Coordinates of C-alpha atoms in Angstrom, one line a residue:
Chain F
X1 CA -16.8 -6.2 -4.5
X2 CA -13.5 -8.0 -5.7
X3 CA -11.6 -4.7 -5.9
X4 CA -10.1 -6.0 -2.6
X5 CA -8.0 -8.5 -4.7
X6 CA -6.4 -6.1 -7.4
X7 CA -3.6 -4.7 -5.2
X8 CA -2.4 -8.4 -4.8
X9 CA -3.1 -9.5 -8.3
X10 CA -1.6 -6.4 -10.0
X11 CA 1.9 -7.2 -8.6
X12 CA 1.7 -10.9 -9.3
X13 CA 0.8 -10.2 -13.2
X14 CA 3.7 -7.8 -13.3
X15 CA 6.2 -10.3 -11.8
X16 CA 5.3 -12.8 -14.5
X17 CA 5.5 -9.8 -17.1
X18 CA 8.8 -8.8 -16.0
X19 CA 10.1 -12.2 -15.6
X20 CA 9.1 -12.9 -19.5
X21 CA 11.0 -9.5 -20.4
X22 CA 14.1 -10.7 -18.5
X23 CA 16.4 -10.0 -21.6
X24 CA 14.7 -6.5 -22.5
X25 CA 15.6 -4.0 -19.6
X26 CA 14.1 -0.9 -21.3
X27 CA 10.6 -3.0 -21.7
X28 CA 11.0 -3.8 -17.9
X29 CA 11.5 -0.2 -16.8
X30 CA 8.4 0.7 -18.7
X31 CA 6.5 -2.3 -17.2
X32 CA 7.3 -1.1 -14.0
X33 CA 5.7 2.3 -14.3
X34 CA 2.6 0.9 -15.7
X35 CA 2.5 -1.7 -13.1
X36 CA 3.0 0.9 -10.2
X37 CA 0.4 3.1 -11.7
X38 CA -2.2 0.2 -11.9
X39 CA -1.3 -0.4 -8.3
X40 CA -2.1 3.3 -7.3
X41 CA -5.2 3.5 -9.1
X42 CA -6.5 0.0 -7.7
X43 CA -5.6 1.1 -4.0
X44 CA -7.4 4.6 -4.9
X45 CA -10.3 2.9 -6.0
X46 CA -10.4 0.6 -2.9
X47 CA -10.2 3.8 -0.8
X48 CA -12.9 5.4 -2.5
X49 CA -14.9 1.9 -1.9
X50 CA -14.2 1.8 1.9
X51 CA -14.3 5.5 2.6
X52 CA -18.1 5.0 2.7
X53 CA -17.5 3.1 6.0
X54 CA -17.8 -0.4 4.3
X55 CA -15.3 -3.0 5.0
X56 CA -14.6 -4.6 2.0
X57 CA -14.1 -8.5 2.5
X58 CA -13.4 -11.6 -0.1
X59 CA -13.2 -15.1 1.0
X60 CA -10.3 -16.5 -1.0
X61 CA -11.3 -20.0 -2.7
X62 CA -15.0 -19.3 -1.6
X63 CA -14.0 -21.2 1.5
X64 CA -16.0 -19.4 4.5
X65 CA -14.5 -17.4 7.4
X66 CA -13.2 -18.7 9.6
X67 CA -12.0 -21.7 7.8
X68 CA -10.5 -20.3 4.5
X69 CA -8.2 -17.1 4.3
X70 CA -9.9 -13.9 4.2
X71 CA -8.8 -10.8 2.5
X72 CA -10.4 -7.5 4.6
X73 CA -9.7 -4.0 3.7
X74 CA -10.9 -1.4 6.1
X75 CA -10.1 2.2 5.7
X76 CA -6.9 1.7 7.6
X77 CA -5.5 -0.8 5.1
X78 CA -6.9 1.1 2.1
X79 CA -4.8 4.2 3.4
X80 CA -1.7 2.1 3.9
X81 CA -2.2 0.5 0.3
X82 CA -2.5 4.0 -1.2
X83 CA 0.5 5.1 0.5
X84 CA 2.2 2.1 -1.1
X85 CA 1.1 3.1 -4.3
X86 CA 2.5 6.5 -4.5
X87 CA 5.6 5.5 -2.9
X88 CA 5.8 2.4 -5.5
X89 CA 5.2 5.1 -8.6
X90 CA 7.8 7.4 -7.3
X91 CA 10.2 4.8 -6.8
X92 CA 9.7 3.0 -10.0
X93 CA 10.3 6.7 -11.7
X94 CA 13.3 7.2 -9.6
X95 CA 14.8 3.9 -10.5
X96 CA 14.7 4.5 -14.3
X97 CA 18.0 6.4 -13.6
X98 CA 18.8 5.2 -10.2
X99 CA 19.0 1.5 -10.7
X100 CA 22.0 0.4 -12.8
X101 CA 21.6 -2.0 -15.8
X102 CA 23.5 -4.8 -14.0
X103 CA 21.0 -4.6 -11.5
X104 CA 18.2 -4.6 -13.8
X105 CA 20.0 -7.7 -15.7
X106 CA 19.9 -9.6 -12.5
X107 CA 16.3 -9.2 -11.8
X108 CA 15.5 -6.0 -9.9
X109 CA 12.0 -5.3 -11.3
X110 CA 10.5 -8.8 -10.6
X111 CA 11.8 -8.3 -6.9
X112 CA 10.6 -5.0 -6.8
X113 CA 6.9 -6.3 -7.7
X114 CA 7.5 -9.3 -5.5
X115 CA 8.1 -6.8 -2.5
X116 CA 5.3 -4.5 -3.6
X117 CA 2.9 -7.8 -3.3
X118 CA 4.3 -9.0 -0.3
X119 CA 3.5 -5.5 1.5
X120 CA 0.2 -5.4 0.0
X121 CA -0.8 -8.9 1.2
X122 CA 0.2 -8.2 4.6
X123 CA -1.9 -4.8 4.6
X124 CA -4.7 -7.1 3.2
X125 CA -4.9 -10.4 4.9
X126 CA -7.4 -11.2 7.7
X127 CA -5.3 -14.4 8.9
X128 CA -2.6 -14.2 11.2
X129 CA -0.9 -17.1 9.6
X130 CA -1.3 -15.5 6.4
X131 CA 0.1 -12.5 7.7
X132 CA 3.3 -14.5 8.4
X133 CA 3.4 -15.8 4.9
X134 CA 3.1 -12.3 3.4
X135 CA 5.9 -11.3 5.7
X136 CA 8.1 -14.1 4.1
X137 CA 7.1 -12.9 0.6
X138 CA 8.2 -9.3 1.5
X139 CA 11.6 -10.7 3.4
X140 CA 12.6 -12.9 0.8
X141 CA 12.4 -10.1 -2.0
X142 CA 13.9 -7.4 0.5
X143 CA 16.7 -10.0 1.2
X144 CA 17.6 -10.6 -2.4
X145 CA 16.9 -6.5 -3.2
X146 CA 19.6 -5.6 -0.2
X147 CA 22.2 -7.9 -1.5
X148 CA 21.8 -7.4 -5.4
X149 CA 24.6 -5.7 -7.0
X150 CA 27.1 -7.8 -4.6
X151 CA 29.1 -5.0 -3.6
X152 CA 31.3 -5.7 -0.2
X153 CA 29.1 -3.5 2.0
X154 CA 25.8 -4.6 0.9
X155 CA 26.6 -8.4 1.7
X156 CA 27.7 -7.3 5.2
X157 CA 24.6 -5.1 5.6
X158 CA 22.4 -7.9 4.2
X159 CA 23.8 -10.7 6.3
X160 CA 23.0 -8.7 9.6
X161 CA 19.4 -7.6 8.1
X162 CA 18.6 -11.6 7.0
X163 CA 19.8 -12.9 10.2
X164 CA 17.7 -10.5 12.6
X165 CA 14.6 -10.8 10.5
X166 CA 14.7 -14.6 10.3
X167 CA 14.8 -14.3 14.3
X168 CA 11.8 -12.1 14.2
X169 CA 9.9 -14.6 11.8
X170 CA 10.7 -17.4 14.1
X171 CA 9.4 -15.5 17.1
X172 CA 6.1 -14.7 14.7
X173 CA 5.9 -18.5 14.0
X174 CA 6.0 -19.7 17.3
X175 CA 3.7 -17.2 18.8
X176 CA 1.3 -17.9 16.2
X177 CA 1.7 -21.7 17.2
X178 CA 1.1 -20.8 21.0
X179 CA -1.8 -18.7 19.8
X180 CA -3.6 -21.3 17.9
X181 CA -3.0 -24.0 20.6
X182 CA -4.9 -21.4 23.2
X183 CA -7.9 -20.2 20.7
X184 CA -8.1 -22.8 18.1
X185 CA -8.3 -20.4 15.2
X186 CA -6.1 -18.2 13.4
X187 CA -8.6 -15.7 11.6
X188 CA -8.1 -12.2 13.0
X189 CA -12.0 -11.4 13.2
X190 CA -12.9 -14.9 14.6
X191 CA -9.7 -14.4 17.1
X192 CA -11.0 -11.1 18.3
X193 CA -14.2 -12.7 19.6
X194 CA -12.5 -15.7 21.0
X195 CA -9.4 -14.4 22.8
X196 CA -11.4 -12.6 25.6
X197 CA -13.0 -15.6 26.5
X198 CA -9.7 -17.5 27.0
X199 CA -9.6 -18.3 31.0
X200 CA -5.7 -17.7 31.0
X201 CA -5.4 -14.2 30.5
X202 CA -1.9 -14.5 31.4
X203 CA -1.2 -16.6 28.7
X204 CA -2.6 -14.3 26.0
X205 CA -0.5 -11.2 27.7
X206 CA 2.6 -13.4 27.0
X207 CA 1.6 -13.9 23.4
X208 CA 0.9 -10.3 23.0
X209 CA 4.7 -9.9 24.0
X210 CA 6.1 -12.5 21.8
X211 CA 4.1 -10.6 18.8
X212 CA 5.3 -7.3 20.3
X213 CA 9.0 -8.7 19.9
X214 CA 8.4 -10.3 16.6
X215 CA 6.8 -7.1 14.9
X216 CA 9.3 -4.8 17.1
X217 CA 12.1 -6.3 15.3
X218 CA 10.6 -5.5 11.9
X219 CA 9.3 -2.4 12.6
X220 CA 12.9 -1.4 14.4
X221 CA 11.5 -0.5 17.9
X222 CA 14.0 0.3 21.0
X223 CA 16.0 -1.8 22.0
X224 CA 15.8 -4.0 18.9
X225 CA 16.4 -1.6 16.0
X226 CA 20.1 -1.9 15.7
X227 CA 20.0 -4.0 12.6
X228 CA 18.4 -0.9 10.6
X229 CA 21.1 1.5 10.8
X230 CA 23.6 -1.5 10.3
X231 CA 22.1 -2.4 7.0
X232 CA 19.8 0.2 5.3
X233 CA 22.5 2.4 4.2
X234 CA 24.0 -0.4 1.9
X235 CA 21.8 -0.7 -1.0
X236 CA 21.1 1.9 -3.8
X237 CA 19.3 5.0 -2.8
X238 CA 15.9 3.9 -4.6
X239 CA 15.8 0.5 -2.6
X240 CA 16.8 2.5 0.5
X241 CA 13.8 4.7 0.1
X242 CA 11.3 1.7 -0.8
X243 CA 12.3 0.0 2.3
X244 CA 12.0 3.0 4.5
X245 CA 8.8 3.7 3.0
X246 CA 7.3 0.2 3.3
X247 CA 9.1 -2.3 5.3
X248 CA 9.1 -0.9 8.7
X249 CA 5.9 0.5 8.3
X250 CA 4.4 -3.2 7.6
X251 CA 5.6 -3.8 11.0
X252 CA 4.0 -0.9 12.4
X253 CA 0.9 -1.7 10.6
X254 CA 1.0 -5.0 12.0
X255 CA 1.4 -3.9 15.4
X256 CA -1.7 -1.4 15.3
X257 CA -3.6 -4.4 13.7
X258 CA -3.0 -6.7 16.6
X259 CA -3.0 -4.4 19.2
X260 CA -6.3 -2.7 18.4
X261 CA -7.8 -6.2 17.1
X262 CA -6.8 -9.1 19.3
X263 CA -4.9 -8.0 22.4
X264 CA -7.2 -6.1 24.2
X265 CA -7.4 -8.1 27.3
X266 CA -5.0 -6.2 29.3
X267 CA -5.0 -2.8 27.8
X268 CA -3.4 -1.1 30.9
X269 CA -0.1 -3.3 30.7
X270 CA 0.4 -4.1 27.3
X271 CA -0.1 -0.5 25.7
X272 CA 1.7 1.3 28.4
X273 CA 4.6 -1.0 27.3
X274 CA 4.0 0.2 23.6
X275 CA 4.0 3.8 25.1
X276 CA 7.0 3.5 27.1
X277 CA 8.9 1.7 24.1
X278 CA 8.0 4.5 21.7
X279 CA 9.4 7.0 24.0
X280 CA 12.8 5.5 24.1
X281 CA 12.4 4.6 20.7
X282 CA 12.3 8.2 19.7
X283 CA 15.2 9.4 22.1
X284 CA 17.6 6.7 21.1
X285 CA 16.7 7.1 17.4
X286 CA 17.5 10.9 17.4
X287 CA 20.6 10.2 19.8
X288 CA 22.1 7.6 17.1
X289 CA 21.6 9.9 14.3
X290 CA 23.4 12.9 16.1
X291 CA 26.6 10.9 15.8
X292 CA 26.7 9.8 12.2
X293 CA 28.4 11.8 9.5
X294 CA 27.2 9.5 6.5
X295 CA 23.8 10.9 5.2
X296 CA 22.1 7.6 4.4
X297 CA 23.1 6.3 8.0
X298 CA 22.0 9.5 9.8
X299 CA 18.7 9.3 8.1
X300 CA 18.3 5.7 9.1
X301 CA 18.6 6.4 12.6
X302 CA 16.0 8.8 11.8
X303 CA 13.6 6.0 10.5
X304 CA 14.0 4.7 13.9
X305 CA 13.3 7.8 15.8
X306 CA 10.2 8.5 13.8
X307 CA 8.8 5.0 14.6
X308 CA 8.6 6.2 17.8
X309 CA 6.1 8.5 17.3
X310 CA 3.7 6.3 15.4
X311 CA 4.3 3.9 18.6
X312 CA 3.0 6.6 20.8
X313 CA -0.2 7.2 18.9
X314 CA -1.0 3.4 19.4
X315 CA 0.2 3.1 23.1
X316 CA -2.3 6.1 24.0
X317 CA -5.0 3.8 22.4
X318 CA -7.5 6.3 22.0
X319 CA -9.4 7.3 18.8
X320 CA -7.3 10.6 18.6
X321 CA -4.3 8.7 19.3
X322 CA -5.0 6.2 16.4
X323 CA -5.8 8.8 13.9
X324 CA -2.7 10.8 14.8
X325 CA -0.6 7.4 14.2
X326 CA -2.1 7.1 10.8
X327 CA -1.8 10.7 9.5
X328 CA 1.9 10.6 10.9
X329 CA 2.4 7.5 9.1
X330 CA 1.4 9.2 5.5
X331 CA 3.7 12.1 6.5
X332 CA 6.9 10.3 7.6
X333 CA 6.7 8.0 4.5
X334 CA 6.5 10.9 2.5
X335 CA 9.0 13.1 4.1
X336 CA 11.5 10.0 4.5
X337 CA 11.6 8.8 1.2
X338 CA 12.0 12.4 0.1
X339 CA 15.1 13.0 2.3
X340 CA 16.6 9.6 1.1
X341 CA 16.0 10.3 -2.7
X342 CA 17.4 13.8 -2.2
X343 CA 20.3 12.2 -0.4
X344 CA 21.0 10.4 -3.5
X345 CA 21.1 13.3 -6.0
X346 CA 23.5 14.8 -3.6
X347 CA 25.6 11.8 -3.9
X348 CA 25.5 12.2 -7.7
X349 CA 26.1 15.8 -7.7
X350 CA 28.8 16.0 -5.1
X351 CA 30.4 12.6 -5.3
X352 CA 30.0 11.5 -1.6
X353 CA 27.3 10.6 1.3
X354 CA 29.8 11.6 3.7
X355 CA 29.0 15.1 5.3
X356 CA 32.8 15.8 6.1
X357 CA 33.6 15.5 2.2
X358 CA 30.6 17.7 0.8
X359 CA 29.9 21.3 1.1
X360 CA 29.0 24.7 -0.7
X361 CA 26.1 23.1 -2.4
X362 CA 23.9 26.0 -1.4
X363 CA 26.0 28.5 -3.4
X364 CA 26.1 26.0 -6.5
X365 CA 22.9 24.4 -6.1
X366 CA 20.4 26.5 -4.7
X367 CA 17.3 24.4 -6.2
X368 CA 18.7 21.2 -4.7
X369 CA 18.9 22.8 -1.2
X370 CA 15.2 23.8 -1.4
X371 CA 14.6 20.1 -2.5
X372 CA 16.4 19.1 0.7
X373 CA 15.0 21.9 3.2
X374 CA 11.0 21.1 2.4
X375 CA 11.2 17.2 3.9
X376 CA 13.9 18.2 6.4
X377 CA 11.7 21.0 7.9
X378 CA 8.7 18.9 7.7
X379 CA 10.6 15.6 9.5
X380 CA 11.3 18.3 12.2
X381 CA 7.8 19.5 12.7
X382 CA 7.8 23.0 11.2
X383 CA 4.7 24.6 10.4
X384 CA 2.8 24.5 7.8
X385 CA 4.1 21.2 6.7
X386 CA 2.8 17.9 7.5
X387 CA 5.1 17.2 10.3
X388 CA 3.8 20.1 12.2
X389 CA 0.2 18.6 12.2
X390 CA 1.4 15.2 12.7
X391 CA 3.1 16.2 16.0
X392 CA 0.1 18.4 16.9
X393 CA -2.0 15.7 16.8
X394 CA -0.2 13.3 18.9
X395 CA 0.4 15.8 21.4
X396 CA -3.4 16.6 21.9
X397 CA -3.8 13.2 21.9
X398 CA -1.2 12.5 24.4
X399 CA -2.2 15.5 26.8
X400 CA -6.0 14.5 26.4
X401 CA -5.0 10.8 28.2
X402 CA -3.1 12.8 30.8
X403 CA 0.3 11.2 29.5
X404 CA 2.5 14.2 30.0
X405 CA 6.0 12.5 30.0
X406 CA 5.7 11.1 26.6
X407 CA 4.4 14.4 25.1
X408 CA 7.3 16.0 26.7
X409 CA 9.7 13.3 25.1
X410 CA 8.2 13.7 22.0
X411 CA 8.7 17.6 22.0
X412 CA 12.4 17.5 22.8
X413 CA 12.7 14.7 20.4
X414 CA 11.5 17.3 17.8
X415 CA 13.8 19.7 18.8
X416 CA 16.9 17.4 18.2
X417 CA 15.4 16.1 15.0
X418 CA 15.5 20.0 13.7
X419 CA 19.2 20.2 15.1
X420 CA 20.1 17.2 13.1
X421 CA 18.6 18.4 9.9
X422 CA 20.3 21.6 10.6
X423 CA 23.6 19.5 10.8
X424 CA 23.1 17.9 7.2
X425 CA 22.2 21.7 6.1
X426 CA 25.1 23.1 7.5
X427 CA 27.6 20.5 6.5
X428 CA 26.5 19.9 2.9
X429 CA 24.9 23.1 1.9
X430 CA 26.4 25.8 4.0
X431 CA 30.1 25.1 4.7
X432 CA 32.6 25.8 2.0
X433 CA 33.8 23.0 0.1
X434 CA 36.3 20.8 1.7
X435 CA 39.5 20.5 0.3
X436 CA 39.6 16.9 -0.4
X437 CA 36.4 16.8 -1.6
X438 CA 35.5 14.6 -4.8
X439 CA 34.8 16.6 -8.1
X440 CA 31.4 17.8 -8.7
X441 CA 29.5 16.6 -11.3
X442 CA 26.3 19.1 -11.9
X443 CA 24.7 17.0 -14.8
X444 CA 24.5 13.8 -13.1
X445 CA 22.1 14.5 -10.6
X446 CA 19.6 16.6 -12.7
X447 CA 17.7 14.2 -14.3
X448 CA 14.0 14.5 -14.5
X449 CA 13.3 10.9 -13.4
X450 CA 15.8 11.7 -10.2
X451 CA 14.2 15.4 -9.4
X452 CA 10.7 14.5 -10.2
X453 CA 10.1 11.9 -7.6
X454 CA 12.0 13.8 -5.0
X455 CA 10.2 17.1 -5.7
X456 CA 6.7 15.0 -5.5
X457 CA 7.5 13.4 -2.2
X458 CA 8.3 16.7 -0.8
X459 CA 5.1 18.3 -2.4
X460 CA 3.1 15.5 -1.0
X461 CA 4.5 16.7 2.7
X462 CA 3.5 20.4 1.8
X463 CA -0.1 19.2 0.6
X464 CA -0.6 16.9 3.7
X465 CA 0.2 20.1 5.6
X466 CA -2.3 22.4 3.8
X467 CA -5.0 19.8 3.6
X468 CA -4.4 18.7 7.1
X469 CA -8.2 19.1 8.1
X470 CA -9.5 16.8 5.4
X471 CA -6.6 14.2 5.8
X472 CA -7.0 14.0 9.5
X473 CA -10.8 13.8 9.0
X474 CA -9.9 10.5 6.8
X475 CA -7.5 9.2 9.5
X476 CA -9.9 9.9 12.2
X477 CA -12.5 8.0 10.3
X478 CA -10.1 5.0 10.1
X479 CA -9.4 5.3 13.7
X480 CA -13.0 5.1 14.2
X481 CA -12.9 1.8 12.6
X482 CA -10.4 0.5 14.4
X483 CA -11.6 1.3 18.0
X484 CA -14.5 -0.8 17.0
X485 CA -13.1 -4.5 16.8
X486 CA -16.8 -5.7 16.4
X487 CA -17.5 -4.0 13.1
X488 CA -14.3 -5.8 11.6
X489 CA -15.5 -9.2 13.1
X490 CA -19.1 -8.8 11.7
X491 CA -17.8 -7.9 8.4
X492 CA -15.6 -10.9 8.0
X493 CA -17.9 -13.5 9.8
X494 CA -20.6 -12.0 8.2
X495 CA -24.1 -13.9 9.4
X496 CA -22.3 -16.8 11.3
X497 CA -22.3 -15.4 14.3
Chain Z
X7 CA 32.3 -37.8 -14.7
X8 CA 32.4 -40.4 -17.6
X9 CA 31.1 -43.4 -16.0
X10 CA 29.5 -45.3 -18.3
X11 CA 27.4 -47.3 -15.8
X12 CA 25.7 -43.7 -14.8
X13 CA 25.7 -42.7 -18.4
X14 CA 23.7 -45.4 -19.3
X15 CA 21.3 -45.7 -16.3
X16 CA 20.6 -42.1 -16.8
X17 CA 19.3 -42.3 -20.4
X18 CA 16.9 -45.0 -19.0
X19 CA 15.9 -43.5 -15.8
X20 CA 15.5 -40.4 -17.1
X21 CA 11.9 -40.8 -18.9
X22 CA 10.8 -43.2 -16.0
X23 CA 11.2 -40.2 -13.7
X24 CA 9.5 -37.8 -16.0
X25 CA 6.7 -40.0 -16.3
X26 CA 6.7 -40.9 -12.6
X27 CA 6.6 -36.9 -12.2
X28 CA 3.6 -36.6 -14.2
X29 CA 2.0 -39.6 -12.1
X30 CA 2.5 -37.7 -9.0
X31 CA 1.1 -34.4 -10.4
X32 CA -2.2 -35.9 -11.4
X33 CA -2.4 -38.3 -8.5
X34 CA -2.2 -35.3 -6.0
X35 CA -5.0 -33.1 -4.4
X36 CA -7.1 -36.1 -3.0
X37 CA -3.9 -38.8 -2.6
X38 CA -0.6 -38.2 -2.0
X39 CA 1.4 -36.1 -4.9
X40 CA 0.9 -33.0 -6.2
X41 CA 2.8 -30.5 -8.2
X42 CA 5.3 -29.8 -5.6
X43 CA 6.8 -33.5 -5.4
X44 CA 6.2 -34.1 -9.0
X45 CA 8.2 -31.0 -10.0
X46 CA 11.0 -31.9 -7.5
X47 CA 11.3 -35.7 -9.1
X48 CA 11.1 -33.7 -12.7
X49 CA 13.9 -31.6 -11.5
X50 CA 15.8 -34.9 -10.2
X51 CA 15.4 -36.2 -13.6
X52 CA 17.4 -33.3 -15.4
X53 CA 20.0 -32.9 -12.4
X54 CA 20.7 -36.7 -12.9
X55 CA 21.2 -36.0 -16.5
X56 CA 23.5 -33.2 -15.8
X57 CA 25.5 -35.5 -13.3
X58 CA 25.9 -38.3 -16.0
X59 CA 26.8 -36.0 -18.7
X60 CA 27.4 -32.0 -18.1
X61 CA 25.3 -28.9 -17.3
X62 CA 25.3 -27.8 -20.9
X63 CA 23.8 -30.8 -22.2
X64 CA 21.0 -30.7 -19.6
X65 CA 20.4 -27.3 -20.5
X66 CA 20.2 -28.4 -24.2
X67 CA 17.5 -31.0 -23.7
X68 CA 15.6 -28.8 -21.4
X69 CA 15.2 -26.6 -24.2
X70 CA 13.7 -23.7 -22.5
X71 CA 15.5 -21.5 -19.9
X72 CA 14.6 -22.3 -16.3
X73 CA 13.3 -19.0 -15.8
X74 CA 10.9 -19.2 -18.5
X75 CA 9.7 -22.1 -16.6
X76 CA 9.1 -20.3 -13.5
X77 CA 7.5 -17.4 -15.4
X78 CA 5.0 -19.7 -17.3
X79 CA 4.4 -21.7 -14.1
X80 CA 3.4 -18.3 -12.1
X81 CA 1.0 -17.5 -15.0
X82 CA -0.6 -20.9 -15.2
X83 CA -1.0 -20.7 -11.3
X84 CA -2.4 -17.0 -11.5
X85 CA -4.9 -18.3 -14.5
X86 CA -6.2 -21.1 -12.3
X87 CA -7.2 -18.6 -9.6
X88 CA -8.8 -16.1 -12.2
X89 CA -11.3 -18.8 -13.9
X90 CA -12.9 -18.7 -10.5
X91 CA -13.1 -14.7 -10.8
X92 CA -14.2 -14.6 -14.1
X93 CA -17.3 -16.8 -13.5
X94 CA -18.4 -14.3 -10.7
X95 CA -17.1 -16.6 -7.7
X96 CA -14.4 -15.6 -5.3
X97 CA -10.7 -15.8 -6.5
X98 CA -9.2 -19.3 -6.6
X99 CA -12.6 -21.0 -6.1
X100 CA -12.2 -24.5 -7.1
X101 CA -14.1 -25.4 -10.4
X102 CA -14.3 -28.9 -11.7
X103 CA -15.6 -30.5 -15.0
X104 CA -18.5 -32.6 -14.2
X105 CA -17.2 -35.7 -16.3
X106 CA -13.9 -37.6 -15.6
X107 CA -11.7 -37.9 -18.3
X108 CA -10.3 -41.1 -19.0
X109 CA -6.6 -42.1 -17.1
X110 CA -6.7 -38.5 -15.7
X111 CA -9.4 -38.5 -13.7
X112 CA -11.5 -35.3 -12.7
X113 CA -9.8 -32.1 -14.0
X114 CA -10.5 -28.6 -12.5
X115 CA -8.6 -25.3 -11.5
X116 CA -6.9 -27.1 -8.7
X117 CA -5.0 -29.4 -10.7
X118 CA -4.3 -26.4 -13.3
X119 CA -3.0 -24.7 -10.1
X120 CA -0.8 -27.6 -9.3
X121 CA 0.5 -27.6 -12.9
X122 CA 1.7 -24.1 -12.6
X123 CA 3.2 -25.4 -9.2
X124 CA 5.1 -28.0 -10.8
X125 CA 6.5 -26.0 -13.5
X126 CA 7.6 -23.0 -10.9
X127 CA 9.3 -26.0 -8.9
X128 CA 11.1 -27.5 -11.6
X129 CA 12.1 -23.9 -12.8
X130 CA 13.4 -22.7 -9.4
X131 CA 15.3 -26.1 -8.5
X132 CA 16.9 -26.0 -11.8
X133 CA 17.8 -22.5 -12.0
X134 CA 20.0 -23.1 -8.8
X135 CA 21.3 -26.4 -9.6
X136 CA 22.8 -25.2 -12.9
X137 CA 24.0 -22.1 -11.6
X138 CA 25.7 -23.8 -9.0
X139 CA 27.2 -26.6 -10.9
X140 CA 28.6 -24.3 -13.8
X141 CA 30.4 -22.2 -11.1

C-alpha cells in the first residue's frame, strides 16, 4: 500500500547520493540514470495498482485525515507520474552529453532530482497547503537550474522567471489563507465536502479566481504567459525540455485538480472562464510563435498555445473533455520535449538556433529532418500521430457540449501550428545554406545520448497515435474518477464520514 | 580583523554557543527549541569564529565541507521517516523509546528528524556565508 511514497522517496534518496558524489561527475551521471529509471518503475507500479480503480492513499506520520497530510494517487496522478518518469529518464540520457562539466560541477544533478521530487510531490499531495510547499520545492530547484551556468541571457531570463513565479506563489498562499478562513480545513478531500456547504458562494468563487490566477501564471495561460517565452529559451536544451515537459504541466494539473474537486459551486461561471481563457491562450500563443526566428523562442510560444488545448478540455467539464485533456497532456509533453531535443541537435550540427542563419539541413542530414518531422506533424495534429487523436477527442467533446466557438478556434489554431512547423521546416531544412551561416559540425550532433531521447520521444508520439484506443480508454477511466469527487473524498477520509 | 578582544571572546564563546545549540536541539519538540534554531546557533558559532579569525580558519575547524553536512542531514532526516515505514506503519510515524535516557530525556524518531534538520541548517547557512565571505 505504500507504493504511493516511492515517487517521492526515490528522488530524495538520489539528491542525497548525488550530493555525496559531488566531486565525482561521472558517478553523478550514472546515478541520474539509475534514479530516473527507478522513478519510472515506481510510477509504473503505482499506475498498475490504481488502474484497477483503487485510489491509493497514505497518511504521513500516521496522523488521520483531515488533520495530517495525506498523499493520494488516483489514476490521473498516476498517469502524470508515469509521464514524469519517462521525461526524467530521457532527459537524464540527453544530459549525459547535453549538460557540460561545469554545470555538473555546480550541482546540476542534485537540482534535477529536487525538481523531480517537487513535481512528484505536487502530483501526489492531497492537501492544498502541502501543494504550495511542493510548488516551492519545484520552483527553488527550477530557479537555480535556469540560472546555472551564469550566462548573461540566462540571468536575464531567470530574473523574469523568478519574479513572476514569486508573484504567483504569493497569490497562491493568500488564496489558501482565505480558503482556510472560509472552510476551516486544507485537506482537499475535506474541502470538497465542506465548500458546497459554505453559505457565501460569492466568496468561494472569488477564491477560485485567485487560484486560477496563481496556477494560471505557472501554467502560462493567457494573459499571464509572457514570462515563459522570455525565459525558457535561455538555459541548455535539456533543462528547457524538462521544464516544458513538467513545470507548466504541474500548473495545469493543479487547475484540473482544484476545478474538478473543489470549485464546483458555480460551474457555469468558473468553467466558462476557463474555456474562454483556453481559446485566447491557443490563439495568442500560436500568433506569437509566427513572429519568432529563434527556434527555442518559437517552440516556447507553442508551449503556451498547447496549454490552451489542455484548458479547453477542463473548461468543457465533461468526462469526454477531461479524458481528452489527459490524453492531450501525454501527447503534448512527448511532442514538445522531442522538438526541443531536436532543436538542441540542430544547434549542435548547424551552430545556431536562429532560423535565418541555418539552412540546407535536409540535403545534408535527412535523418535529422525525419527526427524533426515526426513530433512537428504530431504537434500540428496530422494523422496517424498522437496530436490528431488528441485534437479529435477534444473537438468531439466540444461538439457534444455544443461549444462550437472553441471548436472552431481550436481547429484554426491547428492550421496555424502546421504553418509554424512548416516555417521551421522551410527555414532550417529546405532553403539553401545562407552565406553567413556558421560552419556545420556533423559529428557534434550525432551522439547516441542525444539522438536516442529525441527519437524515443518522437516514437512515443507515434505509439500514442497507433495505440490511441487503449490510451484514451485509460484517460477516460481517469476522467471518470475525476468526475466523481465523492470517490476521492471517501478514499482519503475513509470511515470518518 | 585582528581585534584581540573579539579574538579572545570568540575562543570562549564558541564552545558555549555549540553546547547551547545542542541544548536547544534536544529541548525542542515539546518546548521551545528544535533543530532549526539549534542549527542556526551552531552556524552562528562558526560564523563568529570566521569573523574573529578568517574563513579558512573556520573551514579548518569545521573539518568537513558544509555540503557534506547538508547531505548527511538529509540522510538522517530521511532515515527517521523510514524507521516508521520499515516497521509497517506509515512513513514518518513518530516512534519513541519507552524509557527516557538520563539528561537527554525521551528519544525517538522526531528527535532524529530534528538532528537531520540541525545538520542541514548548519550546512546551508555555512555554505552561503563562507561563500559570500570569501568573495
